[in-house]
Short mmCIF file of C-alpha atoms (C1' of nucleotides) in Angstrom, two decimals:
data_model
loop_
_atom_site.label_atom_id
_atom_site.label_comp_id
_atom_site.label_asym_id
_atom_site.label_seq_id
_atom_site.Cartn_x
_atom_site.Cartn_y
_atom_site.Cartn_z
CA MET A 9 81.53 -31.13 -4.67
CA ASN A 10 82.81 -34.25 -2.91
CA TYR A 11 79.72 -35.90 -1.46
CA ASN A 12 81.83 -38.64 -0.02
CA SER A 13 83.72 -36.40 2.34
CA LEU A 14 80.64 -34.26 2.94
CA LEU A 15 78.91 -37.32 4.37
CA LYS A 16 81.95 -38.27 6.42
CA SER A 17 82.17 -34.77 7.87
CA TYR A 18 78.70 -35.32 9.26
CA ASN A 19 79.62 -38.76 10.59
CA LEU A 20 77.36 -40.55 8.16
CA LYS A 21 78.38 -43.80 6.53
CA VAL A 22 79.03 -43.43 2.83
CA THR A 23 76.43 -45.44 0.90
CA GLN A 24 75.22 -45.43 -2.67
CA PRO A 25 71.75 -44.06 -1.87
CA ARG A 26 73.21 -41.23 0.19
CA ILE A 27 75.73 -40.19 -2.43
CA LYS A 28 73.10 -40.20 -5.14
CA ILE A 29 70.56 -38.30 -3.03
CA LEU A 30 73.05 -35.58 -2.15
CA GLN A 31 74.26 -35.34 -5.71
CA LEU A 32 70.75 -34.96 -7.05
CA ILE A 33 69.75 -32.31 -4.52
CA ASP A 34 72.92 -30.44 -5.37
CA GLN A 35 72.34 -30.67 -9.13
CA ARG A 36 68.70 -29.71 -9.04
CA GLY A 37 69.05 -27.07 -6.36
CA HIS A 38 65.59 -27.78 -4.96
CA ILE A 39 63.77 -31.07 -5.25
CA ALA A 40 60.83 -32.98 -3.75
CA ILE A 41 61.09 -36.49 -2.30
CA ASP A 42 59.12 -38.16 -5.09
CA ASP A 43 61.37 -36.69 -7.70
CA ILE A 44 64.47 -37.81 -5.86
CA TYR A 45 63.09 -41.33 -5.77
CA ASN A 46 61.96 -41.35 -9.39
CA GLU A 47 65.16 -39.96 -10.80
CA ILE A 48 67.54 -42.14 -8.85
CA SER A 49 65.44 -45.26 -9.47
CA GLN A 50 66.17 -44.96 -13.16
CA ILE A 51 69.85 -45.63 -12.64
CA TYR A 52 69.68 -47.57 -9.37
CA GLU A 53 66.60 -49.76 -9.59
CA LYS A 54 66.70 -51.38 -6.20
CA LEU A 55 66.31 -48.08 -4.35
CA SER A 56 63.46 -48.01 -1.86
CA LEU A 57 61.28 -44.98 -1.26
CA ALA A 58 61.60 -45.64 2.46
CA THR A 59 65.35 -45.23 2.18
CA VAL A 60 64.90 -41.82 0.60
CA TYR A 61 62.55 -40.78 3.39
CA LYS A 62 64.87 -42.08 6.11
CA ASN A 63 67.87 -40.31 4.69
CA ILE A 64 66.09 -37.05 4.07
CA LEU A 65 64.99 -37.11 7.69
CA THR A 66 68.49 -37.87 8.92
CA MET A 67 70.10 -35.21 6.77
CA ARG A 68 67.51 -32.68 7.83
CA ASN A 69 68.00 -33.42 11.52
CA ILE A 70 71.76 -32.93 11.37
CA GLY A 71 71.45 -29.80 9.25
CA LEU A 72 72.98 -31.14 6.05
CA ILE A 73 69.88 -30.21 4.10
CA ILE A 74 66.98 -27.81 4.61
CA GLU A 75 63.28 -28.33 4.08
CA ILE A 76 61.39 -25.70 2.11
CA PRO A 77 57.66 -25.94 2.87
CA ILE A 78 55.56 -24.64 0.02
CA VAL A 79 51.97 -23.44 0.14
CA GLY A 80 49.65 -26.12 -1.17
CA LYS A 81 52.45 -28.41 -2.38
CA LYS A 82 54.89 -30.98 -1.12
CA PRO A 83 58.03 -29.64 0.48
CA LYS A 84 61.29 -29.44 -1.42
CA TYR A 85 64.81 -29.88 -0.13
CA GLU A 86 68.07 -28.06 -0.71
CA LEU A 87 71.64 -28.31 0.57
CA THR A 88 72.28 -26.06 3.55
CA LYS A 89 73.92 -22.82 2.49
CA ASN A 90 73.95 -19.19 3.53
CA SER A 91 70.52 -17.68 4.06
CA HIS A 92 68.93 -16.59 0.86
CA LEU A 93 65.50 -15.97 -0.46
CA HIS A 94 63.37 -18.04 -2.78
CA PHE A 95 61.35 -16.96 -5.74
CA ILE A 96 58.73 -19.67 -6.08
CA CYS A 97 56.78 -19.82 -9.32
CA LYS A 98 53.14 -20.71 -8.74
CA GLU A 99 52.84 -22.01 -12.27
CA CYS A 100 55.76 -24.35 -12.83
CA GLY A 101 56.91 -24.76 -9.24
CA ALA A 102 60.44 -23.65 -10.03
CA ILE A 103 62.43 -22.17 -7.19
CA GLU A 104 65.19 -19.66 -7.72
CA ASP A 105 67.67 -18.61 -5.06
CA LYS A 106 68.41 -14.94 -4.54
CA GLU A 107 71.06 -13.50 -2.33
CA ILE A 108 69.77 -11.97 0.85
CA ILE A 109 71.01 -8.46 1.45
CA ASP A 110 72.71 -7.89 4.80
CA ASN A 111 70.37 -4.99 5.13
CA LEU A 112 67.48 -7.41 5.22
CA LYS A 113 68.93 -9.52 7.98
CA ASP A 114 69.48 -6.40 10.04
CA ILE A 115 65.87 -5.40 9.65
CA PHE A 116 64.76 -8.74 11.01
CA LYS A 117 67.29 -8.66 13.81
CA THR A 118 66.08 -5.26 14.93
CA ILE A 119 62.47 -6.38 15.09
CA ALA A 120 63.46 -9.57 16.89
CA LEU A 121 65.53 -7.70 19.42
CA LYS A 122 62.58 -5.59 20.48
CA ASP A 123 60.64 -8.79 21.19
CA GLN A 124 63.55 -10.63 22.71
CA PHE A 125 62.94 -13.32 20.12
CA ILE A 126 66.03 -15.45 19.40
CA ILE A 127 66.31 -16.03 15.67
CA SER A 128 67.56 -19.40 14.50
CA SER A 129 66.67 -19.30 10.84
CA LEU A 130 64.97 -17.24 8.17
CA GLN A 131 62.52 -18.36 5.55
CA ASN A 132 61.85 -15.78 2.90
CA ASN A 133 59.69 -17.03 0.10
CA ILE A 134 58.31 -14.84 -2.61
CA TYR A 135 55.49 -16.38 -4.59
CA GLY A 136 54.63 -15.26 -8.07
CA VAL A 137 55.10 -16.03 -11.73
CA CYS A 138 58.52 -16.51 -13.30
CA LEU A 139 59.54 -15.07 -16.64
CA LYS A 140 59.10 -18.35 -18.51
CA CYS A 141 55.52 -18.79 -17.34
CA GLN A 142 54.27 -15.29 -18.08
CA MET B 27 34.02 -8.67 12.72
CA ASN B 28 30.85 -9.69 10.91
CA TYR B 29 31.56 -13.15 9.56
CA ASN B 30 28.14 -13.30 8.05
CA SER B 31 28.71 -10.48 5.63
CA LEU B 32 32.33 -11.50 5.13
CA LEU B 33 31.09 -14.83 3.75
CA LYS B 34 28.48 -13.13 1.61
CA SER B 35 31.04 -10.78 0.15
CA TYR B 36 32.89 -13.83 -1.14
CA ASN B 37 29.66 -15.33 -2.49
CA LEU B 38 29.68 -18.16 0.00
CA LYS B 39 26.49 -19.42 1.61
CA VAL B 40 26.28 -18.58 5.27
CA THR B 41 26.35 -21.81 7.28
CA GLN B 42 27.06 -22.65 10.90
CA PRO B 43 30.35 -24.48 10.21
CA ARG B 44 31.63 -21.59 8.11
CA ILE B 45 30.78 -18.93 10.65
CA LYS B 46 32.40 -20.90 13.43
CA ILE B 47 35.52 -21.70 11.42
CA LEU B 48 36.04 -18.06 10.46
CA GLN B 49 35.39 -16.89 13.98
CA LEU B 50 37.89 -19.33 15.43
CA ILE B 51 40.62 -18.47 12.94
CA ASP B 52 40.03 -14.82 13.70
CA GLN B 53 40.15 -15.32 17.46
CA ARG B 54 43.22 -17.53 17.50
CA GLY B 55 45.09 -15.63 14.80
CA HIS B 56 46.77 -18.79 13.50
CA ILE B 57 45.38 -22.27 13.85
CA ALA B 58 45.79 -25.81 12.44
CA ILE B 59 42.95 -27.87 11.00
CA ASP B 60 42.86 -30.38 13.85
CA ASP B 61 42.51 -27.64 16.38
CA ILE B 62 39.72 -26.01 14.43
CA TYR B 63 37.87 -29.31 14.38
CA ASN B 64 38.49 -30.11 18.04
CA GLU B 65 37.50 -26.72 19.35
CA ILE B 66 34.35 -26.33 17.31
CA SER B 67 33.25 -29.90 17.99
CA GLN B 68 32.92 -29.07 21.66
CA ILE B 69 30.08 -26.66 21.02
CA TYR B 70 28.78 -28.10 17.76
CA GLU B 71 29.05 -31.88 18.06
CA LYS B 72 27.79 -32.90 14.67
CA LEU B 73 30.63 -31.15 12.84
CA SER B 74 32.53 -33.38 10.44
CA LEU B 75 36.28 -33.15 9.93
CA ALA B 76 35.66 -33.41 6.19
CA THR B 77 33.58 -30.25 6.35
CA VAL B 78 36.46 -28.40 7.94
CA TYR B 79 38.83 -29.63 5.24
CA LYS B 80 36.43 -28.72 2.46
CA ASN B 81 35.84 -25.24 3.77
CA ILE B 82 39.47 -24.53 4.46
CA LEU B 83 40.19 -25.50 0.88
CA THR B 84 37.40 -23.31 -0.46
CA MET B 85 38.38 -20.32 1.63
CA ARG B 86 42.00 -20.73 0.67
CA ASN B 87 41.19 -20.90 -3.03
CA ILE B 88 39.18 -17.71 -3.01
CA GLY B 89 41.72 -15.90 -0.85
CA LEU B 90 39.66 -15.49 2.28
CA ILE B 91 42.31 -17.24 4.33
CA ILE B 92 46.01 -17.94 3.91
CA GLU B 93 47.95 -21.11 4.54
CA ILE B 94 51.15 -20.85 6.55
CA PRO B 95 53.32 -23.90 5.85
CA ILE B 96 55.66 -24.64 8.73
CA VAL B 97 58.87 -26.66 8.61
CA GLY B 98 58.27 -30.13 10.02
CA LYS B 99 54.75 -29.40 11.22
CA LYS B 100 51.21 -29.17 9.96
CA PRO B 101 50.24 -25.92 8.27
CA LYS B 102 48.29 -23.24 10.09
CA TYR B 103 45.73 -20.83 8.70
CA GLU B 104 45.03 -17.15 9.19
CA LEU B 105 42.59 -14.60 7.81
CA THR B 106 43.95 -12.73 4.82
CA LYS B 107 45.34 -9.36 5.85
CA ASN B 108 48.12 -7.01 4.78
CA SER B 109 51.48 -8.72 4.29
CA HIS B 110 53.31 -9.17 7.52
CA LEU B 111 55.99 -11.40 8.89
CA HIS B 112 55.74 -14.31 11.25
CA PHE B 113 57.87 -15.12 14.24
CA ILE B 114 57.46 -18.85 14.65
CA CYS B 115 58.59 -20.39 17.93
CA LYS B 116 60.23 -23.76 17.41
CA GLU B 117 59.44 -24.75 20.97
CA CYS B 118 55.77 -23.97 21.51
CA GLY B 119 54.71 -23.43 17.91
CA ALA B 120 53.29 -20.00 18.64
CA ILE B 121 53.14 -17.60 15.74
CA GLU B 122 53.33 -13.86 16.20
CA ASP B 123 52.54 -11.32 13.51
CA LYS B 124 54.90 -8.41 12.92
CA GLU B 125 54.32 -5.48 10.66
CA ILE B 126 56.30 -5.56 7.49
CA ILE B 127 58.21 -2.38 6.78
CA ASP B 128 57.54 -0.77 3.42
CA ASN B 129 61.26 -0.72 3.03
CA LEU B 130 61.25 -4.49 3.02
CA LYS B 131 58.67 -4.77 0.29
CA ASP B 132 60.70 -2.39 -1.84
CA ILE B 133 63.77 -4.54 -1.44
CA PHE B 134 61.89 -7.55 -2.72
CA LYS B 135 60.31 -5.60 -5.54
CA THR B 136 63.69 -4.38 -6.70
CA ILE B 137 65.12 -7.86 -6.82
CA ALA B 138 62.02 -9.19 -8.56
CA LEU B 139 62.09 -6.43 -11.16
CA LYS B 140 65.60 -7.40 -12.24
CA ASP B 141 64.36 -10.94 -12.86
CA GLN B 142 61.06 -9.89 -14.36
CA PHE B 143 59.40 -12.03 -11.72
CA ILE B 144 55.82 -11.00 -10.94
CA ILE B 145 55.25 -11.08 -7.21
CA SER B 146 51.88 -12.24 -5.97
CA SER B 147 52.57 -12.79 -2.30
CA LEU B 148 55.27 -12.74 0.33
CA GLN B 149 55.99 -15.31 2.97
CA ASN B 150 58.44 -14.14 5.58
CA ASN B 151 58.84 -16.57 8.40
CA ILE B 152 61.42 -16.16 11.10
CA TYR B 153 62.05 -19.29 13.14
CA GLY B 154 63.47 -19.14 16.61
CA VAL B 155 62.61 -19.19 20.28
CA CYS B 156 60.07 -16.84 21.80
CA LEU B 157 60.54 -15.05 25.10
CA LYS B 158 58.30 -17.44 27.04
CA CYS B 159 60.22 -20.51 25.92
CA GLN B 160 63.72 -19.22 26.62
"C1'" DG C 22 82.60 -59.14 13.16
"C1'" DT C 23 79.83 -55.36 14.49
"C1'" DC C 24 76.58 -52.07 13.73
"C1'" DC C 25 74.19 -49.22 10.95
"C1'" DA C 26 71.72 -48.73 6.37
"C1'" DT C 27 68.78 -50.81 3.18
"C1'" DG C 28 64.61 -52.78 1.11
"C1'" DC C 29 60.26 -54.58 1.52
"C1'" DA C 30 55.67 -54.75 3.20
"C1'" DA C 31 52.60 -53.50 6.53
"C1'" DA C 32 50.83 -49.80 9.39
"C1'" DC C 33 49.64 -45.30 10.19
"C1'" DG C 34 47.94 -40.61 9.82
"C1'" DA C 35 46.32 -36.90 7.13
"C1'" DT C 36 43.49 -35.54 3.45
"C1'" DT C 37 40.15 -36.38 -0.25
"C1'" DT C 38 36.20 -38.40 -2.36
"C1'" DG C 39 31.40 -40.19 -3.29
"C1'" DC C 40 27.02 -40.12 -2.08
"C1'" DA C 41 22.71 -39.55 0.40
"C1'" DT C 42 20.57 -35.99 3.24
"C1'" DG C 43 19.89 -31.26 4.99
"C1'" DC C 44 19.80 -26.44 4.75
"C1'" DG C 45 20.39 -21.70 2.77
"C1'" DT C 46 18.67 -18.97 -0.70
"C1'" DA D 3 12.10 -25.97 -5.14
"C1'" DC D 4 16.92 -25.81 -6.45
"C1'" DG D 5 21.54 -26.31 -5.67
"C1'" DC D 6 25.16 -26.07 -2.78
"C1'" DA D 7 26.94 -27.62 1.94
"C1'" DT D 8 27.10 -31.15 5.20
"C1'" DG D 9 28.19 -35.57 7.44
"C1'" DC D 10 29.54 -40.10 7.17
"C1'" DA D 11 32.38 -43.81 5.56
"C1'" DA D 12 35.41 -45.51 2.35
"C1'" DA D 13 39.29 -44.59 -0.43
"C1'" DT D 14 43.56 -42.52 -1.27
"C1'" DC D 15 47.97 -40.45 -0.56
"C1'" DG D 16 52.13 -39.44 1.89
"C1'" DT D 17 55.04 -40.95 5.40
"C1'" DT D 18 56.68 -44.01 9.09
"C1'" DT D 19 57.71 -48.36 11.15
"C1'" DG D 20 59.37 -53.25 12.00
"C1'" DC D 21 62.13 -56.58 10.69
"C1'" DA D 22 65.20 -59.56 8.09
"C1'" DT D 23 69.22 -58.99 5.08
"C1'" DG D 24 73.32 -56.62 3.19
"C1'" DG D 25 77.16 -53.56 3.22
"C1'" DA D 26 80.42 -50.06 5.40
"C1'" DC D 27 83.89 -49.65 8.55
#
DNA sequence: GTCCATGCAAACGATTTGCATGCGT
DNA sequence: ACGCATGCAAATCGTTTGCATGGAC
């Protein structure tokens, strides 16, 4: 993925912190703010935690990334992509993406229609224990 | 609902703060910690915010209540009941419960089975705009 | 050269902790 | 009477803010 042009397409200036943040979120799939800071700091020492926070906020507001709130833990972030569901392991915290069946979306739409509720986004998290941690 | 015996059934001592916290969560359906503290304080002035935090934590750990993390906002709490989905209004923050179709659970179970992922709980939040706020 | 992004440190808000006292059992 | 629950204040943690400097365009 070309993070450079991704940033430009959202009218954001291309800076080192931004490229590295995007790259890391993309590589990891799902990552918390602390981990972004810690990992990038190793190769780019002058990075400030405040910069990570500011950029995460900016990217979230414009829809470049999505926040995944997690019960009892700090939120993680992922690049915006088609709706999907998350398997969240209570043990190791790992998150795995699963495709969402069209069927599923239709079920939600039908319920929403009855209530005249206008859906803007879905958040389907399934908590449990992953294979590794069993 | 008899909060008194509900507490006893979870081996918790019956105290004024606990009864009032449970009652309020039950009445409101979904409520944030601040609001619990503010509302109860009006009729029970000596309540401490720390007590609310401690009890919410205790009740969450033993499964009496459930935490609903919400994107960009403080989490809300509800009494534990059968799995259901939440319509969360981005405007007013209101949460509405919707029955979850058995069908839906089966879909998740099927996906989980393939991955050998052991499901412990579902979190289905649908964000959007409720009828009132349109 | 202009304006926005960064880095730092201070400020802030939410949550947790320690400890003496009170209350449920 | 014992032990857990409470209330208070201090401590801690996560996040935001203000401001001077640097870098992207």
